[in-house]
Tab-separated table of C-alpha atoms and ligand atoms in Angstrom:
chain	number	residue	atom	x	y	z
A	456	MET	CA	161.609	133.340	122.134
A	457	LYS	CA	158.303	132.487	120.876
A	458	PRO	CA	157.924	129.965	118.532
A	459	ARG	CA	157.352	131.601	115.299
A	460	ILE	CA	154.962	131.119	112.198
A	461	GLY	CA	154.980	133.372	108.963
A	462	VAL	CA	152.234	134.153	106.695
A	463	LEU	CA	151.471	135.861	103.410
A	464	THR	CA	149.023	136.491	101.320
A	465	SER	CA	149.713	136.029	97.223
A	466	GLY	CA	148.127	136.365	94.178
A	467	GLY	CA	144.567	138.548	93.687
A	468	ASP	CA	143.003	139.576	96.781
A	469	CYS	CA	139.455	138.659	97.683
A	470	PRO	CA	137.322	139.308	100.837
A	471	GLY	CA	137.760	136.731	103.329
A	472	LEU	CA	141.668	137.078	103.601
A	473	ASN	CA	141.740	139.005	106.774
A	474	ALA	CA	139.681	136.708	108.013
A	475	VAL	CA	142.257	133.611	107.714
A	476	LEU	CA	144.640	136.546	109.019
A	477	ARG	CA	143.006	136.926	112.186
A	478	GLY	CA	142.022	133.054	112.490
A	479	VAL	CA	145.810	132.308	111.989
A	480	VAL	CA	146.978	135.083	114.727
A	481	LEU	CA	144.233	134.177	117.308
A	482	ALA	CA	144.822	130.323	116.909
A	483	ALA	CA	148.513	130.897	116.902
A	484	GLU	CA	148.501	133.121	119.765
A	485	LYS	CA	146.474	130.560	122.138
A	486	LEU	CA	149.512	127.966	121.129
A	487	GLY	CA	151.711	130.501	122.411
A	488	TRP	CA	153.380	131.203	119.406
A	489	GLU	CA	154.234	134.584	117.213
A	490	VAL	CA	152.880	135.562	113.877
A	491	ILE	CA	154.968	137.395	111.299
A	492	GLY	CA	153.255	138.384	108.210
A	493	PHE	CA	155.178	138.864	105.253
A	494	ARG	CA	154.552	141.624	102.863
A	495	ASP	CA	153.091	141.746	99.101
A	496	GLY	CA	153.114	137.961	98.825
A	497	PHE	CA	156.195	136.094	98.594
A	498	GLU	CA	157.874	139.492	97.825
A	499	GLY	CA	158.046	139.996	101.410
A	500	LEU	CA	160.445	137.040	101.812
A	501	LEU	CA	163.422	138.108	99.761
A	502	PRO	CA	166.245	140.532	101.761
A	503	PRO	CA	166.046	142.285	103.809
A	504	GLY	CA	162.198	140.448	104.405
A	505	ASP	CA	159.258	142.781	104.525
A	506	HIS	CA	157.518	142.096	107.619
A	507	ILE	CA	155.621	142.788	110.607
A	508	VAL	CA	154.781	141.073	113.845
A	509	LEU	CA	150.782	140.584	113.561
A	510	ASP	CA	149.288	140.539	117.141
A	511	ARG	CA	146.061	140.917	118.421
A	512	LYS	CA	146.136	144.448	118.007
A	513	SER	CA	147.007	144.398	114.618
A	514	ILE	CA	144.047	142.424	113.368
A	515	ASP	CA	141.807	143.832	115.314
A	516	GLY	CA	138.364	144.855	113.418
A	517	ILE	CA	139.960	143.363	110.257
A	518	MET	CA	137.308	140.528	109.778
A	519	ALA	CA	134.538	143.253	107.671
A	520	LEU	CA	137.690	144.397	105.414
A	521	GLY	CA	137.958	143.241	102.214
A	522	GLY	CA	141.358	142.876	100.643
A	523	THR	CA	144.639	141.936	102.974
A	524	ILE	CA	146.168	144.022	105.535
A	525	ILE	CA	149.774	142.518	104.566
A	526	GLY	CA	149.306	143.053	100.741
A	527	THR	CA	149.314	140.676	97.765
A	528	THR	CA	150.934	140.584	94.361
A	529	ASN	CA	150.525	138.101	91.471
A	530	ARG	CA	153.770	139.551	89.859
A	531	GLY	CA	157.217	139.139	90.865
A	532	HIS	CA	160.206	136.756	91.555
A	533	PHE	CA	158.237	133.684	92.588
A	534	ILE	CA	155.834	133.475	89.800
A	535	ALA	CA	155.321	129.370	89.430
A	536	LYS	CA	152.826	129.411	86.643
A	537	VAL	CA	152.781	130.205	82.468
A	538	GLY	CA	149.366	130.208	81.953
A	539	ALA	CA	146.996	127.270	83.059
A	540	GLY	CA	148.114	124.078	83.542
A	541	ASP	CA	151.933	125.012	82.746
A	542	ARG	CA	154.551	125.271	85.667
A	543	ALA	CA	157.507	127.512	85.731
A	544	VAL	CA	160.511	126.848	88.241
A	545	VAL	CA	160.848	129.451	90.636
A	546	PRO	CA	165.137	129.915	90.577
A	547	GLY	CA	167.042	128.129	93.356
A	548	GLU	CA	168.589	131.630	94.029
A	549	VAL	CA	165.483	132.909	94.399
A	550	ILE	CA	164.490	130.300	97.448
A	551	ALA	CA	167.886	130.284	98.861
A	552	ARG	CA	167.069	134.079	99.649
A	553	ALA	CA	163.410	133.466	100.831
A	554	ARG	CA	165.162	130.513	103.132
A	555	GLU	CA	167.999	132.810	104.504
A	556	ILE	CA	165.318	135.150	105.764
A	557	LEU	CA	163.241	132.680	107.471
A	558	ASN	CA	165.862	131.116	109.284
A	559	LYS	CA	167.197	134.739	110.059
A	560	LEU	CA	163.855	135.388	111.720
A	561	GLY	CA	163.661	132.326	113.600
A	562	ILE	CA	160.138	130.963	111.271
A	563	GLN	CA	159.476	127.791	111.562
A	564	SER	CA	156.988	126.791	108.991
A	565	LEU	CA	155.303	129.758	106.333
A	566	ILE	CA	151.446	129.645	105.676
A	567	ILE	CA	150.680	130.663	101.968
A	568	ILE	CA	147.139	131.824	101.593
A	569	GLY	CA	147.272	131.469	97.712
A	570	GLY	CA	145.461	130.117	94.490
A	571	ASP	CA	146.789	127.634	92.377
A	572	GLY	CA	149.615	129.752	91.014
A	573	SER	CA	150.478	130.276	94.792
A	574	MET	CA	149.836	126.873	95.735
A	575	THR	CA	152.306	125.880	92.618
A	576	THR	CA	154.943	128.205	94.228
A	577	ALA	CA	154.461	126.401	97.648
A	578	LEU	CA	155.409	123.398	96.642
A	579	GLN	CA	158.123	124.436	95.391
A	580	LEU	CA	159.356	126.087	98.548
A	581	GLN	CA	158.422	122.842	100.286
A	582	GLU	CA	160.288	120.509	98.052
A	583	ALA	CA	163.095	122.744	98.850
A	584	GLY	CA	162.899	122.234	102.432
A	585	ILE	CA	160.859	124.994	103.581
A	586	ASN	CA	158.132	123.848	106.351
A	587	CYS	CA	154.870	125.088	104.261
A	588	ILE	CA	150.649	124.903	104.846
A	589	GLY	CA	148.443	126.570	102.056
A	590	VAL	CA	145.458	127.664	102.328
A	591	PRO	CA	143.517	128.112	98.858
A	592	LYS	CA	142.029	131.170	98.063
A	593	THR	CA	140.257	132.593	94.843
A	594	ILE	CA	136.948	134.086	93.855
A	595	ASP	CA	136.390	131.696	90.777
A	596	ASN	CA	136.014	128.767	92.980
A	597	ASP	CA	137.779	126.570	90.696
A	598	LEU	CA	140.448	124.202	92.699
A	599	GLU	CA	139.331	120.964	92.637
A	600	ALA	CA	141.237	119.946	95.764
A	601	THR	CA	138.455	121.838	98.148
A	602	ALA	CA	134.663	122.171	97.491
A	603	MET	CA	134.695	125.970	98.057
A	604	THR	CA	137.343	128.632	98.724
A	605	PHE	CA	136.269	131.628	100.319
A	606	GLY	CA	135.909	134.626	98.525
A	607	PHE	CA	133.822	133.104	95.651
A	608	ASP	CA	130.190	133.621	97.792
A	609	SER	CA	131.247	137.554	98.325
A	610	ALA	CA	131.745	137.516	94.389
A	611	VAL	CA	128.674	135.819	93.679
A	612	ASP	CA	126.800	138.195	95.946
A	613	VAL	CA	128.010	141.608	94.084
A	614	VAL	CA	126.999	139.601	90.745
A	615	MET	CA	123.648	139.141	92.166
A	616	ASP	CA	122.955	142.869	93.761
A	617	ALA	CA	124.208	144.025	90.157
A	618	LEU	CA	121.983	141.766	88.397
A	619	ASP	CA	118.920	143.111	90.666
A	620	ARG	CA	119.788	146.832	89.628
A	621	LEU	CA	119.914	145.874	86.255
A	622	HIS	CA	116.933	143.886	86.047
A	623	THR	CA	114.876	147.573	86.569
A	624	THR	CA	116.536	149.426	84.080
A	625	ALA	CA	116.499	146.387	81.734
A	626	THR	CA	112.432	146.401	81.983
A	627	SER	CA	112.095	149.853	82.100
A	628	HIS	CA	113.954	150.540	78.675
A	629	LYS	CA	112.896	147.002	77.214
A	630	ARG	CA	116.668	146.551	76.484
A	631	VAL	CA	119.193	143.823	76.909
A	632	MET	CA	121.977	144.111	79.954
A	633	VAL	CA	125.085	141.673	79.346
A	634	VAL	CA	126.978	141.354	82.506
A	635	GLU	CA	130.545	140.407	82.131
A	636	VAL	CA	131.601	138.513	85.514
A	637	MET	CA	135.027	137.533	86.572
A	638	GLY	CA	136.198	133.418	87.000
A	639	ARG	CA	138.761	132.797	84.453
A	640	HIS	CA	138.506	129.464	82.636
A	641	ALA	CA	135.039	128.554	84.939
A	642	GLY	CA	132.077	129.576	85.094
A	643	TRP	CA	131.043	129.242	88.314
A	644	ILE	CA	130.806	132.939	89.072
A	645	ALA	CA	128.583	133.624	86.288
A	646	LEU	CA	126.492	130.394	87.119
A	647	HIS	CA	125.792	130.796	90.805
A	648	GLY	CA	125.545	134.602	90.315
A	649	GLY	CA	122.896	134.009	87.338
A	650	ILE	CA	120.632	132.102	88.884
A	651	ALA	CA	120.685	134.097	92.108
A	652	GLY	CA	120.039	137.221	89.879
A	653	GLY	CA	117.922	135.711	87.527
A	654	ALA	CA	119.500	135.914	84.795
A	655	ASP	CA	117.998	134.867	81.297
A	656	ILE	CA	121.082	133.791	79.202
A	657	ILE	CA	124.001	132.324	81.051
A	658	LEU	CA	127.180	131.963	78.915
A	659	ILE	CA	130.137	129.763	80.786
A	660	PRO	CA	133.147	128.366	79.210
A	661	GLU	CA	132.228	124.918	79.955
A	662	ILE	CA	129.371	125.411	77.025
A	663	PRO	CA	130.188	127.207	73.653
A	664	PHE	CA	127.796	129.358	72.688
A	665	ASP	CA	126.155	130.053	69.433
A	666	TYR	CA	124.704	133.935	68.706
A	667	ASN	CA	122.007	132.676	66.977
A	668	LYS	CA	120.428	130.415	69.755
A	669	ILE	CA	120.881	133.464	71.859
A	670	ALA	CA	119.278	135.742	69.700
A	671	ALA	CA	116.420	133.292	69.439
A	672	ALA	CA	115.952	133.227	73.200
A	673	ILE	CA	115.567	136.786	73.483
A	674	LYS	CA	113.254	136.935	70.586
A	675	GLU	CA	111.220	133.956	72.139
A	676	ARG	CA	111.381	136.229	75.854
A	677	ASP	CA	110.164	139.499	73.442
A	678	ALA	CA	107.538	137.016	71.949
A	679	ARG	CA	106.516	135.725	75.495
A	680	GLY	CA	105.697	139.554	76.569
A	681	ASN	CA	108.809	140.206	78.730
A	682	LEU	CA	110.371	143.843	78.695
A	683	GLY	CA	114.019	143.014	79.072
A	684	SER	CA	116.355	140.069	79.261
A	685	LEU	CA	119.800	139.927	81.639
A	686	VAL	CA	122.625	138.205	80.159
A	687	VAL	CA	125.429	137.274	82.403
A	688	VAL	CA	128.738	136.150	80.250
A	689	ALA	CA	131.632	134.872	82.113
A	690	GLU	CA	135.247	136.383	81.055
A	691	GLY	CA	136.404	132.953	79.567
A	692	ALA	CA	133.359	132.765	77.594
A	693	ARG	CA	133.824	131.767	73.913
A	694	SER	CA	131.288	131.115	70.805
A	695	LYS	CA	131.212	127.689	68.980
A	696	ASP	CA	133.322	129.097	66.528
A	697	GLY	CA	135.145	131.672	68.284
A	698	GLN	CA	138.185	131.640	70.788
A	699	GLN	CA	138.430	133.338	74.585
A	700	VAL	CA	139.012	137.154	74.370
A	701	LYS	CA	142.528	138.001	76.082
A	702	ARG	CA	143.803	141.160	76.999
A	703	GLU	CA	147.720	141.880	77.806
A	704	MET	CA	149.772	138.979	79.409
A	705	GLU	CA	150.333	139.499	83.262
A	706	GLY	CA	151.958	137.507	86.002
A	707	GLY	CA	152.623	134.966	83.585
A	708	GLU	CA	149.180	134.501	82.698
A	709	PHE	CA	146.588	136.297	80.124
A	710	ARG	CA	144.376	138.521	81.491
A	711	LEU	CA	140.628	137.875	80.118
A	712	GLY	CA	138.061	140.080	79.540
A	713	GLY	CA	136.482	141.846	76.623
A	714	ILE	CA	133.862	138.904	75.643
A	715	GLY	CA	130.771	141.092	77.065
A	716	GLU	CA	130.974	143.643	74.622
A	717	ILE	CA	131.091	141.835	71.843
A	718	VAL	CA	128.082	139.332	72.973
A	719	ALA	CA	126.121	142.647	73.551
A	720	GLN	CA	127.267	143.980	69.715
A	721	GLU	CA	126.229	140.402	68.338
A	722	ILE	CA	123.046	140.338	70.065
A	723	ALA	CA	121.892	144.208	69.038
A	724	LYS	CA	122.959	143.035	65.509
A	725	ARG	CA	120.569	140.227	65.474
A	726	THR	CA	117.513	140.994	67.440
A	727	GLY	CA	117.541	145.333	66.504
A	728	LYS	CA	117.000	145.441	70.174
A	729	GLN	CA	118.753	147.878	72.711
A	730	THR	CA	121.661	146.258	74.254
A	731	ARG	CA	124.320	147.534	77.016
A	732	CYS	CA	127.143	146.131	78.281
A	733	CYS	CA	128.369	146.384	81.983
A	734	ILE	CA	131.867	144.895	83.154
A	735	LEU	CA	131.555	144.070	87.133
A	736	GLY	CA	135.745	143.248	86.997
A	737	HIS	CA	137.301	143.777	90.501
A	738	LEU	CA	134.012	145.304	92.316
A	739	GLN	CA	133.736	141.577	92.348
A	740	ARG	CA	136.980	141.055	94.360
A	741	GLY	CA	136.349	144.236	97.060
A	742	GLY	CA	134.480	145.298	99.940
A	743	ALA	CA	133.387	143.278	102.659
A	744	PRO	CA	132.856	139.390	103.259
A	745	THR	CA	129.751	137.717	103.169
A	746	THR	CA	128.883	135.575	106.459
A	747	LEU	CA	129.888	132.293	104.893
A	748	ASP	CA	133.261	134.151	103.590
A	749	ARG	CA	134.026	135.267	107.426
A	750	ILE	CA	133.249	131.940	108.934
A	751	LEU	CA	134.702	129.703	106.225
A	752	GLY	CA	138.162	132.254	105.897
A	753	THR	CA	138.031	131.896	109.791
A	754	ARG	CA	138.009	128.085	109.786
A	755	PHE	CA	141.053	127.990	107.258
A	756	GLY	CA	142.937	130.341	109.120
A	757	VAL	CA	142.806	128.425	112.501
A	758	LYS	CA	143.170	124.764	110.705
A	759	ALA	CA	146.448	126.231	108.852
A	760	VAL	CA	147.691	126.568	112.746
A	761	GLN	CA	146.462	123.328	113.864
A	762	LEU	CA	148.058	121.754	110.874
A	763	ALA	CA	151.596	123.526	111.081
A	764	ASN	CA	150.997	122.285	115.089
A	765	GLU	CA	150.623	118.725	114.276
A	766	GLY	CA	153.711	118.819	111.707
A	767	HIS	CA	151.583	118.613	108.069
A	768	PHE	CA	153.628	120.290	106.437
A	769	GLY	CA	153.159	120.302	102.286
A	770	SER	CA	149.652	120.230	102.890
A	771	MET	CA	146.862	122.800	102.138
A	772	VAL	CA	143.633	123.001	103.935
A	773	SER	CA	140.952	122.074	102.081
A	774	TYR	CA	136.524	122.267	102.615
A	775	GLN	CA	135.013	118.560	102.222
A	776	ASN	CA	131.422	117.814	103.240
A	777	TYR	CA	130.930	120.321	105.150
A	778	GLN	CA	134.131	119.481	107.020
A	779	VAL	CA	137.908	121.280	106.913
A	780	ARG	CA	140.692	118.952	106.035
A	781	HIS	CA	143.540	118.776	104.519
A	782	VAL	CA	145.123	117.076	101.474
A	783	PRO	CA	148.904	117.223	99.699
A	784	ILE	CA	149.804	120.477	98.007
A	785	ALA	CA	151.491	118.136	95.575
A	786	ASP	CA	147.729	116.765	94.860
A	787	ALA	CA	145.757	119.891	94.950
A	788	VAL	CA	147.909	121.933	92.194
A	789	ASN	CA	146.915	122.467	88.573
A	790	ARG	CA	143.678	120.426	88.967
A	791	LEU	CA	140.758	122.732	87.970
A	792	ARG	CA	137.644	122.139	88.906
A	793	LEU	CA	135.145	123.328	86.391
A	794	VAL	CA	131.431	123.605	86.121
A	795	PRO	CA	130.039	120.177	84.642
A	796	PRO	CA	128.337	120.851	81.794
A	797	ASN	CA	125.710	118.429	82.280
A	798	GLY	CA	125.862	118.393	85.786
A	799	GLU	CA	122.665	119.545	88.165
A	800	MET	CA	123.007	123.076	88.671
A	801	VAL	CA	122.974	123.501	84.893
A	802	GLN	CA	120.202	121.280	84.632
A	803	THR	CA	118.419	123.307	87.694
A	804	ALA	CA	119.121	126.874	85.674
A	805	ARG	CA	118.015	124.910	82.536
A	806	ASP	CA	114.591	124.097	84.419
A	807	VAL	CA	113.762	127.490	85.041
A	808	GLU	CA	114.131	128.901	81.844
A	809	ILE	CA	117.707	129.703	81.781
A	810	SER	CA	119.416	129.626	78.520
A	811	PHE	CA	123.039	128.753	77.845
A	812	GLY	CA	123.128	129.532	73.905
A	813	ASP	CA	123.995	126.291	73.097
B	1263	LIG	O1	141.622	134.527	89.880
B	1263	LIG	C1	140.604	135.632	90.525
B	1263	LIG	C2	140.640	136.551	89.255
B	1263	LIG	O2	139.734	137.857	89.610
B	1263	LIG	C3	140.030	136.186	87.752
B	1263	LIG	O3	138.337	136.203	88.320
B	1263	LIG	C4	140.199	137.251	86.877
B	1263	LIG	O4	140.575	136.857	85.624
B	1263	LIG	C5	141.845	137.616	87.448
B	1263	LIG	O5	141.536	137.342	88.970
B	1263	LIG	C6	142.121	138.928	87.339
B	1263	LIG	O6	143.208	139.344	87.922
B	1263	LIG	P1	143.857	140.740	87.982
B	1263	LIG	O7	143.144	141.442	89.617
B	1263	LIG	O8	145.319	140.678	87.992
B	1263	LIG	O9	143.531	141.869	86.766
């Protein structure tokens, strides 16, 4: 029997996951290994073991596909996170059942493609003696241990495209268009998407805002003769005296969202201008990956197989200084990378007359 390696995709989907899977399969086949893909994240590891053999044929043409061909979930038996920073323990009995399946299938190591929560689970599997390699994934781009995650560039592209479209309707109607974007506790998607799409105001979690300052910035634009204004609001943004707007609890964490509508109402109240809110939501997670995400995903997948081949278990692929390297998963979890409020990106945005409402 050929040596076997397992792979699963866990947490929220994002463009580029299939590029990673393709990279894993082709690099593994080159070594003469067989790849077993577990369905629906860690859940596929539970008896009877929901899996498929991933070979050349199964990955043919998947590079351009969003989502993941083996499915994913951010719920289930392996949830190891209960909110930002908190760590829950995956029951030993659940890990034992997963190990039983891996042993039965003759799988020597497992590649886990996921975000911070999934890496927290990966760490627990590794600590329990299952050979794990992590591949970081999130559109939020908020993991300290890697300079970039695939999925982010595709999400930013969606925001930029939306702003391009909303710009024309904003100017035609002389309206304020408020666009709510994802990103959880980090403002990266809002900041990058906002700069690329020519936003006038960007509101991010790292810089609490003041409604009066936002209104003043819009009035100033009006006075200068600008016809419309574009406001990008990260879902995790909050006013100086307010809280993040949360929806229901799911998968061990609160879903964020709803701040866009509130910001739109407050702007209308303070400026008297017609204001509309557009929530981009899961549009940011769908569709074909950008060039950058296809390449990054491929490099991450190939690197994960190399790490398994070299026996670097317990490590996570990481992008640093334009190189794909690796770091211990233990050093990567629970470390969020947020937008530095006084950093170069924010300063650049301010220099092109973008207001942060502060
Ligand atoms: O972490 C990725 C992300 O898309 C966040 O930006 C967002 O808050 C969350 O996932 C949404 O999760 P769900 O798909 O469970 O609604």
